[in-house]
Tab-separated table of C-alpha atoms in Angstrom:
chain	number	residue	atom	x	y	z
A	1	MET	CA	116.514	97.096	-55.002
A	2	GLU	CA	119.800	97.387	-52.912
A	3	LEU	CA	118.451	100.649	-51.496
A	4	THR	CA	115.152	98.856	-50.712
A	5	ARG	CA	116.858	95.997	-48.919
A	6	PHE	CA	118.972	98.414	-46.880
A	7	LEU	CA	116.127	100.416	-45.751
A	8	ALA	CA	114.552	97.200	-44.721
A	9	PHE	CA	117.696	96.322	-42.681
A	10	LEU	CA	117.809	99.392	-40.946
A	11	ALA	CA	113.950	98.815	-39.977
A	12	VAL	CA	114.916	95.520	-38.395
A	13	VAL	CA	118.376	96.146	-36.522
A	14	LEU	CA	118.380	99.677	-35.544
A	15	PRO	CA	117.589	99.869	-31.808
A	16	VAL	CA	114.440	101.181	-30.211
A	17	ALA	CA	114.142	104.670	-28.745
A	18	TYR	CA	111.338	107.408	-28.744
A	19	GLY	CA	110.621	110.947	-29.683
A	20	ALA	CA	112.117	114.291	-29.093
A	21	PRO	CA	112.770	115.558	-25.614
A	22	THR	CA	109.534	117.847	-25.845
A	23	GLN	CA	107.525	114.483	-26.112
A	24	ALA	CA	109.555	112.630	-23.648
A	25	THR	CA	107.747	113.606	-20.609
A	26	THR	CA	104.317	112.933	-21.915
A	27	SER	CA	104.747	109.876	-24.148
A	28	LEU	CA	107.182	106.873	-24.431
A	29	HIS	CA	107.276	104.300	-27.098
A	30	PRO	CA	104.986	101.172	-26.100
A	31	LYS	CA	107.977	98.813	-26.501
A	32	LEU	CA	110.154	101.031	-24.348
A	33	LEU	CA	107.319	101.225	-21.723
A	34	GLU	CA	106.987	97.509	-21.974
A	35	ALA	CA	110.708	96.859	-21.181
A	36	MET	CA	110.855	99.420	-18.270
A	37	LYS	CA	107.849	97.754	-16.641
A	38	ARG	CA	109.428	94.245	-17.069
A	39	ASP	CA	112.954	95.245	-16.051
A	40	LEU	CA	112.477	98.163	-13.797
A	41	GLY	CA	108.898	97.687	-12.345
A	42	LEU	CA	107.547	101.037	-13.570
A	43	ASN	CA	104.249	101.765	-14.897
A	44	THR	CA	103.599	104.227	-17.594
A	45	GLU	CA	103.341	107.349	-15.515
A	46	GLN	CA	106.571	106.259	-13.275
A	47	ALA	CA	108.503	105.528	-16.534
A	48	THR	CA	107.857	108.920	-18.066
A	49	ALA	CA	108.762	110.726	-14.825
A	50	ARG	CA	111.902	108.617	-14.385
A	51	VAL	CA	113.215	109.517	-18.062
A	52	ALA	CA	112.416	113.111	-17.504
A	53	ARG	CA	114.136	113.165	-14.101
A	54	ASP	CA	117.248	111.284	-15.496
A	55	ILE	CA	117.565	114.065	-18.318
A	56	TRP	CA	117.209	116.873	-15.612
A	57	ALA	CA	119.805	115.183	-13.372
A	58	SER	CA	122.636	115.119	-16.275
A	59	ASP	CA	122.308	118.942	-16.546
A	60	VAL	CA	122.473	119.535	-12.755
A	61	ILE	CA	125.464	117.400	-12.320
A	62	GLU	CA	127.311	119.132	-15.114
A	63	GLN	CA	126.657	122.487	-13.497
A	64	LEU	CA	127.666	121.273	-10.061
A	65	ARG	CA	130.835	119.595	-11.323
A	66	THR	CA	131.889	122.977	-12.975
A	67	SER	CA	131.186	125.019	-9.805
A	68	ALA	CA	132.514	122.507	-7.325
A	69	GLY	CA	136.079	122.057	-9.058
A	70	ASP	CA	138.400	119.811	-7.375
A	71	SER	CA	135.885	119.460	-4.366
A	72	PHE	CA	133.417	117.627	-6.784
A	73	ALA	CA	133.401	113.830	-5.649
A	74	GLY	CA	130.694	112.258	-8.087
A	75	ALA	CA	127.095	112.057	-8.469
A	76	TRP	CA	124.423	109.383	-8.609
A	77	ILE	CA	120.698	108.932	-8.847
A	78	ALA	CA	119.318	106.916	-5.804
A	79	GLU	CA	117.392	103.491	-6.340
A	80	ASP	CA	114.278	105.425	-5.764
A	81	GLY	CA	114.924	106.979	-9.247
A	82	THR	CA	114.231	110.627	-8.045
A	83	THR	CA	116.669	111.472	-5.510
A	84	LEU	CA	120.004	112.970	-7.151
A	85	ASN	CA	122.977	112.807	-4.704
A	86	VAL	CA	125.848	114.970	-5.334
A	87	ALA	CA	128.969	114.295	-3.174
A	88	VAL	CA	131.586	116.954	-2.339
A	89	THR	CA	134.448	117.201	-0.177
A	90	ASP	CA	133.841	120.556	1.134
A	91	GLN	CA	130.941	121.130	3.543
A	92	ALA	CA	130.789	124.741	2.481
A	93	LEU	CA	129.218	123.562	-0.936
A	94	ALA	CA	126.406	121.853	0.618
A	95	ALA	CA	124.197	124.682	0.384
A	96	GLU	CA	124.870	125.154	-3.303
A	97	VAL	CA	124.182	121.528	-3.958
A	98	ALA	CA	120.958	121.726	-2.303
A	99	ALA	CA	119.940	124.888	-4.039
A	100	ALA	CA	120.510	123.033	-7.321
A	101	GLY	CA	117.798	120.499	-6.313
A	102	ALA	CA	120.247	117.635	-5.314
A	103	THR	CA	121.021	116.093	-2.141
A	104	PRO	CA	124.501	116.828	-0.948
A	105	ALA	CA	126.842	114.139	0.563
A	106	ILE	CA	130.189	115.024	2.294
A	107	VAL	CA	132.894	112.482	1.528
A	108	ALA	CA	136.432	112.181	2.068
A	109	ASN	CA	137.790	111.381	-1.461
A	110	SER	CA	137.483	113.626	-4.326
A	111	PHE	CA	136.551	111.957	-7.799
A	112	SER	CA	139.794	113.320	-9.300
A	113	LYS	CA	141.817	111.451	-6.593
A	114	LEU	CA	140.138	108.049	-7.288
A	115	GLU	CA	140.200	108.731	-10.988
A	116	GLU	CA	143.922	109.179	-11.007
A	117	ALA	CA	144.334	105.926	-9.083
A	118	LYS	CA	142.104	104.208	-11.839
A	119	LEU	CA	144.187	105.761	-14.461
A	120	ALA	CA	147.266	104.484	-12.731
A	121	LEU	CA	145.903	100.974	-13.034
A	122	ASP	CA	145.227	101.464	-16.805
A	123	ASN	CA	148.801	102.239	-17.309
A	124	MET	CA	150.009	99.129	-15.367
A	125	ASP	CA	150.664	95.855	-17.080
A	126	ILE	CA	148.382	93.786	-14.962
A	127	GLU	CA	149.135	90.086	-15.256
A	128	GLN	CA	146.162	87.850	-16.065
A	129	PRO	CA	145.814	84.178	-16.486
A	130	LYS	CA	146.715	82.848	-20.047
A	131	THR	CA	143.583	80.808	-20.161
A	132	LEU	CA	140.184	81.210	-18.540
A	133	ALA	CA	139.759	77.452	-18.326
A	134	THR	CA	140.838	74.739	-15.931
A	135	ASP	CA	143.265	75.865	-13.140
A	136	SER	CA	142.897	79.487	-13.980
A	137	ALA	CA	139.165	79.361	-13.887
A	138	ASN	CA	138.860	81.266	-10.670
A	139	SER	CA	141.604	83.765	-11.402
A	140	GLY	CA	141.459	87.105	-13.187
A	141	ILE	CA	140.839	90.871	-12.669
A	142	ALA	CA	137.432	91.475	-14.319
A	143	ALA	CA	137.084	95.294	-14.135
A	144	TYR	CA	137.676	98.267	-11.995
A	145	TYR	CA	135.853	101.678	-11.792
A	146	VAL	CA	135.102	104.440	-9.432
A	147	ASP	CA	131.935	103.912	-7.455
A	148	VAL	CA	130.858	107.418	-6.656
A	149	ALA	CA	128.184	106.184	-4.260
A	150	ALA	CA	130.648	104.226	-2.234
A	151	ASN	CA	133.348	106.922	-2.632
A	152	LYS	CA	135.813	104.144	-3.464
A	153	LEU	CA	137.619	102.685	-6.274
A	154	VAL	CA	136.281	99.276	-6.923
A	155	ILE	CA	138.013	96.323	-8.295
A	156	GLU	CA	136.186	93.240	-9.415
A	157	ALA	CA	137.936	90.008	-9.358
A	158	LEU	CA	137.439	86.251	-9.482
A	159	ALA	CA	137.874	84.419	-6.221
A	160	ASP	CA	141.479	83.443	-6.431
A	161	SER	CA	142.530	87.002	-7.511
A	162	THR	CA	141.180	88.931	-4.428
A	163	ALA	CA	144.736	89.237	-2.840
A	164	HIS	CA	146.068	90.316	-6.348
A	165	ALA	CA	143.363	93.165	-6.385
A	166	GLU	CA	144.321	94.257	-2.919
A	167	ALA	CA	147.975	94.338	-3.903
A	168	LEU	CA	147.109	96.532	-7.149
A	169	ALA	CA	145.208	98.968	-4.965
A	170	ALA	CA	148.208	99.406	-2.759
A	171	GLN	CA	150.442	99.909	-5.761
A	172	VAL	CA	148.480	102.881	-6.933
A	173	GLY	CA	148.648	104.492	-3.454
A	174	LEU	CA	145.275	103.600	-1.989
A	175	VAL	CA	144.581	102.666	1.580
A	176	ALA	CA	141.840	100.334	2.914
A	177	SER	CA	139.243	103.072	3.085
A	178	GLU	CA	139.630	104.292	-0.574
A	179	PHE	CA	139.091	100.947	-2.426
A	180	GLU	CA	136.986	97.765	-2.332
A	181	VAL	CA	137.443	94.479	-3.897
A	182	ARG	CA	134.344	92.864	-5.099
A	183	THR	CA	134.283	89.212	-5.965
A	184	VAL	CA	132.509	88.200	-9.291
A	185	GLU	CA	131.760	84.744	-10.651
A	186	GLU	CA	132.938	85.129	-14.119
A	187	MET	CA	135.099	87.197	-16.589
A	188	PRO	CA	133.360	89.456	-19.006
A	189	THR	CA	133.298	88.375	-22.626
A	190	THR	CA	132.155	90.313	-25.923
A	191	PHE	CA	128.835	89.448	-27.283
A	192	ALA	CA	129.703	88.766	-30.854
A	193	THR	CA	128.611	85.465	-32.408
A	194	VAL	CA	129.167	83.395	-35.505
A	195	ILE	CA	125.755	82.790	-36.737
A	196	GLY	CA	123.764	84.739	-39.444
A	197	GLY	CA	120.390	86.348	-39.209
A	198	ASP	CA	119.276	90.003	-38.989
A	199	ALA	CA	121.386	92.920	-38.178
A	200	TYR	CA	124.675	93.276	-40.291
A	201	ILE	CA	127.365	90.739	-40.939
A	202	ILE	CA	130.950	91.184	-40.865
A	203	ASP	CA	133.083	89.477	-43.578
A	204	ARG	CA	130.225	87.026	-44.039
A	205	ALA	CA	131.016	85.269	-40.693
A	206	PHE	CA	130.189	87.279	-37.693
A	207	ARG	CA	126.879	89.028	-36.754
A	208	CYS	CA	126.694	92.338	-34.748
A	209	SER	CA	124.011	95.014	-34.185
A	210	VAL	CA	123.981	98.561	-35.529
A	211	GLY	CA	124.504	101.357	-32.981
A	212	PHE	CA	123.401	104.539	-34.362
A	213	SER	CA	123.418	106.202	-37.833
A	214	VAL	CA	125.663	109.059	-38.453
A	215	THR	CA	125.725	111.150	-41.542
A	216	THR	CA	128.153	108.877	-43.480
A	217	GLY	CA	127.198	105.401	-42.214
A	218	PHE	CA	126.814	103.946	-38.654
A	219	VAL	CA	128.556	103.294	-35.485
A	220	SER	CA	128.978	100.016	-33.647
A	221	ALA	CA	131.459	98.062	-31.449
A	222	GLY	CA	135.217	97.760	-32.363
A	223	HIS	CA	135.379	94.069	-31.734
A	224	CYS	CA	132.856	93.534	-34.417
A	225	GLY	CA	135.410	94.239	-37.139
A	226	SER	CA	138.759	95.818	-38.107
A	227	VAL	CA	139.657	98.445	-40.617
A	228	GLY	CA	138.826	97.008	-43.942
A	229	SER	CA	136.320	94.490	-42.808
A	230	ALA	CA	133.211	94.174	-45.083
A	231	ALA	CA	129.794	94.926	-43.631
A	232	THR	CA	126.673	93.395	-45.306
A	233	THR	CA	123.168	92.666	-44.735
A	234	SER	CA	121.992	89.295	-43.692
A	235	SER	CA	121.074	88.517	-47.375
A	236	GLY	CA	124.612	89.641	-48.606
A	237	ALA	CA	123.898	93.212	-49.950
A	238	SER	CA	126.836	95.375	-49.509
A	239	LEU	CA	126.573	98.049	-46.736
A	240	GLY	CA	130.097	99.325	-46.688
A	241	THR	CA	133.415	98.845	-44.884
A	242	PHE	CA	134.885	99.620	-41.521
A	243	SER	CA	136.800	102.816	-41.574
A	244	GLY	CA	137.722	102.925	-38.188
A	245	SER	CA	137.915	100.413	-35.318
A	246	VAL	CA	139.475	100.407	-31.932
A	247	PHE	CA	139.576	97.343	-29.663
A	248	PRO	CA	141.030	96.433	-27.173
A	249	GLY	CA	142.713	99.362	-25.667
A	250	SER	CA	141.394	102.950	-25.069
A	251	ALA	CA	137.882	101.916	-26.705
A	252	ASP	CA	135.556	99.427	-28.229
A	253	MET	CA	134.233	101.347	-31.044
A	254	SER	CA	133.956	101.200	-34.665
A	255	TYR	CA	132.640	103.333	-37.666
A	256	VAL	CA	131.178	101.761	-40.730
A	257	ARG	CA	131.097	104.011	-43.786
A	258	THR	CA	128.214	102.805	-45.966
A	259	VAL	CA	128.265	102.793	-49.811
A	260	SER	CA	127.366	105.605	-52.017
A	261	GLY	CA	123.487	106.120	-52.325
A	262	THR	CA	122.611	104.722	-49.016
A	263	THR	CA	120.004	106.733	-47.221
A	264	LEU	CA	120.649	106.910	-43.430
A	265	SER	CA	117.925	107.992	-41.141
A	266	GLY	CA	117.872	109.222	-37.553
A	267	THR	CA	114.580	107.245	-37.041
A	268	ILE	CA	115.039	103.840	-35.605
A	269	ASP	CA	112.945	100.639	-35.439
A	270	GLY	CA	109.802	100.781	-33.257
A	271	TYR	CA	109.168	96.932	-33.408
A	272	GLY	CA	106.062	97.179	-35.576
A	273	THR	CA	104.571	100.260	-34.056
A	274	GLY	CA	106.400	102.977	-36.138
A	275	ASN	CA	109.910	104.346	-36.326
A	276	LEU	CA	111.018	106.816	-33.752
A	277	PRO	CA	113.691	109.543	-33.650
A	278	VAL	CA	116.977	109.900	-31.804
A	279	SER	CA	117.117	113.530	-30.561
A	280	GLY	CA	120.735	113.772	-29.054
A	281	SER	CA	123.358	112.214	-26.927
A	282	THR	CA	123.318	113.859	-23.552
A	283	VAL	CA	125.101	111.632	-21.051
A	284	SER	CA	123.087	109.932	-18.369
A	285	ALA	CA	124.304	109.879	-14.766
A	286	THR	CA	125.168	107.077	-12.535
A	287	GLY	CA	121.869	105.481	-11.386
A	288	ALA	CA	119.992	106.766	-14.370
A	289	SER	CA	117.491	104.483	-16.209
A	290	ILE	CA	118.950	103.100	-19.304
A	291	CYS	CA	117.805	100.526	-22.096
A	292	ARG	CA	119.535	98.598	-24.630
A	293	SER	CA	118.470	96.961	-28.004
A	294	GLY	CA	120.127	94.325	-29.927
A	295	SER	CA	119.313	92.005	-32.653
A	296	THR	CA	119.482	88.927	-30.561
A	297	SER	CA	117.483	89.618	-27.252
A	298	GLY	CA	115.553	92.727	-28.274
A	299	VAL	CA	114.901	95.563	-25.763
A	300	HIS	CA	115.948	95.280	-22.145
A	301	CYS	CA	116.276	97.934	-19.364
A	302	GLY	CA	118.131	98.691	-16.143
A	303	THR	CA	120.165	101.418	-14.568
A	304	VAL	CA	123.763	102.827	-15.112
A	305	ARG	CA	126.228	101.522	-12.400
A	306	SER	CA	129.245	103.238	-13.169
A	307	LEU	CA	131.172	105.442	-15.564
A	308	GLY	CA	134.585	105.130	-17.020
A	309	ALA	CA	135.069	101.544	-16.132
A	310	THR	CA	138.141	99.516	-17.274
A	311	VAL	CA	137.072	95.989	-18.400
A	312	THR	CA	139.226	92.968	-19.051
A	313	TYR	CA	138.291	90.727	-21.736
A	314	ALA	CA	140.252	87.681	-23.106
A	315	GLU	CA	141.490	89.907	-26.026
A	316	GLY	CA	142.691	92.535	-23.422
A	317	ARG	CA	141.763	95.602	-21.453
A	318	VAL	CA	139.239	98.257	-22.603
A	319	THR	CA	139.254	101.562	-20.689
A	320	GLY	CA	136.287	104.171	-20.625
A	321	LEU	CA	133.155	101.991	-20.792
A	322	THR	CA	129.838	102.391	-18.758
A	323	GLN	CA	128.783	99.602	-16.584
A	324	THR	CA	125.029	98.694	-16.238
A	325	ASN	CA	123.030	96.039	-15.023
A	326	VAL	CA	121.045	95.462	-18.282
A	327	CYS	CA	121.258	92.046	-19.756
A	328	ALA	CA	122.799	91.191	-23.325
A	329	GLU	CA	123.475	88.086	-25.250
A	330	SER	CA	125.585	87.007	-28.202
A	331	GLY	CA	125.029	89.020	-31.424
A	332	ASP	CA	123.796	92.182	-29.404
A	333	SER	CA	127.292	93.676	-29.654
A	334	GLY	CA	127.391	97.084	-31.089
A	335	GLY	CA	123.671	97.700	-30.509
A	336	SER	CA	122.544	100.721	-28.915
A	337	PHE	CA	122.125	102.033	-25.275
A	338	TYR	CA	119.899	104.996	-24.759
A	339	THR	CA	117.949	106.872	-22.138
A	340	GLY	CA	114.843	108.136	-23.601
A	341	SER	CA	115.543	109.633	-27.032
A	342	GLN	CA	119.177	110.348	-26.020
A	343	ALA	CA	121.827	107.997	-27.515
A	344	GLN	CA	124.269	106.651	-24.970
A	345	GLY	CA	126.573	104.061	-26.483
A	346	VAL	CA	127.131	100.861	-28.165
A	347	THR	CA	126.994	97.478	-26.545
A	348	SER	CA	130.459	96.252	-25.839
A	349	GLY	CA	130.294	93.056	-23.636
A	350	GLY	CA	129.615	91.629	-20.080
A	351	SER	CA	128.535	88.485	-18.245
A	352	GLY	CA	125.424	86.743	-17.687
A	353	ASP	CA	122.417	86.633	-20.078
A	354	CYS	CA	118.773	87.730	-20.463
A	355	THR	CA	117.405	84.596	-18.741
A	356	ARG	CA	119.475	84.780	-15.429
A	357	GLY	CA	120.360	88.444	-15.761
A	358	GLY	CA	123.731	90.110	-16.185
A	359	ILE	CA	126.177	92.982	-16.335
A	360	THR	CA	126.892	94.623	-19.593
A	361	TYR	CA	129.261	97.413	-20.536
A	362	PHE	CA	128.829	99.903	-23.350
A	363	GLN	CA	131.148	102.200	-25.258
A	364	PRO	CA	130.035	105.835	-24.876
A	365	VAL	CA	128.747	107.083	-28.324
A	366	ASN	CA	130.145	110.622	-27.924
A	367	GLU	CA	133.729	109.379	-27.927
A	368	ILE	CA	133.037	107.533	-31.057
A	369	LEU	CA	131.569	110.798	-32.704
A	370	SER	CA	134.534	112.919	-31.580
A	371	THR	CA	137.167	110.352	-32.507
A	372	TYR	CA	135.980	110.045	-36.191
A	373	GLY	CA	134.528	113.488	-36.384
A	374	LEU	CA	131.069	112.040	-37.061
A	375	THR	CA	127.538	113.625	-36.701
A	376	LEU	CA	124.747	111.704	-35.025
A	377	VAL	CA	121.728	111.603	-37.445
A	378	ARG	CA	118.733	113.006	-35.720
A	379	GLY	CA	115.036	112.363	-36.367
């Protein structure tokens, strides 16, 4: 009975994806097509072509990153969904970039230079308002990341903290042409909630969403629970305990080791139209299409905005997150992000909601797997 309940739990809360790469270019899951049409305006043919192009781009970027060395300055997929731009600081590399099928962009700043400035910020004690209410409501450094398309370090801040953001950029040695301060309306928050329902429950109090199955349990967000916290189904059946958790700091990740006898499958919920497999975890590029599934808002899609972002939550800063323009809501925390059948990460937090739109960050899944020595279950 416990096993039956757990399998039913998996069928409800694991996120949507679709088949193996060999199928990806010819067939996408109906729910994924529906979400990509709603959120990205793509019909069936356009959506399948977009996913295939995104996967191709990831391979090309890695090849050029290696060959360009210190001259590599980042890469991104343009808004048209087909043009892969690869930035380099050496004009002599333009022909190599073009030969690989990408569009070269000659820029002033290498990716390593901007990333070093970001890491310097990570190591600084950035003063934040003690409360996000009343007189401090318009103050705070929300996030910062390397914007490869702009070839700048971007610092997102509330209106009253723009001068603070500029001072921080100067402290890490950046001049005006190397950074940009963007004003945002609200600070990011995590998407945990205190209500029951489907998905999994932490310490019989908080609800989060499962990310992906691994051979000994499943992964989720670190803010969902601490080491030793109990994970149960919504009906109270034991799933296991948190064996690893990091939040805030270097990650927002957790690993739940499930109880003996649990059957974990690489197939994930197809929302009434069949379960579908996850086939890998190839990282998507900036600009790639990406979808998210969570137990509150279901499936929503958008694009990757930046990699390696540092985000400021009320609990503290978290480094190494990926920024997207996909919406999310309370209870979606921990749920999966994916491009096609490739697992990308687990939902961390953000701002906005799925009525007015928003920004959501996710913790890359490959870091979770490597940190805890886990193996993704594939269908």
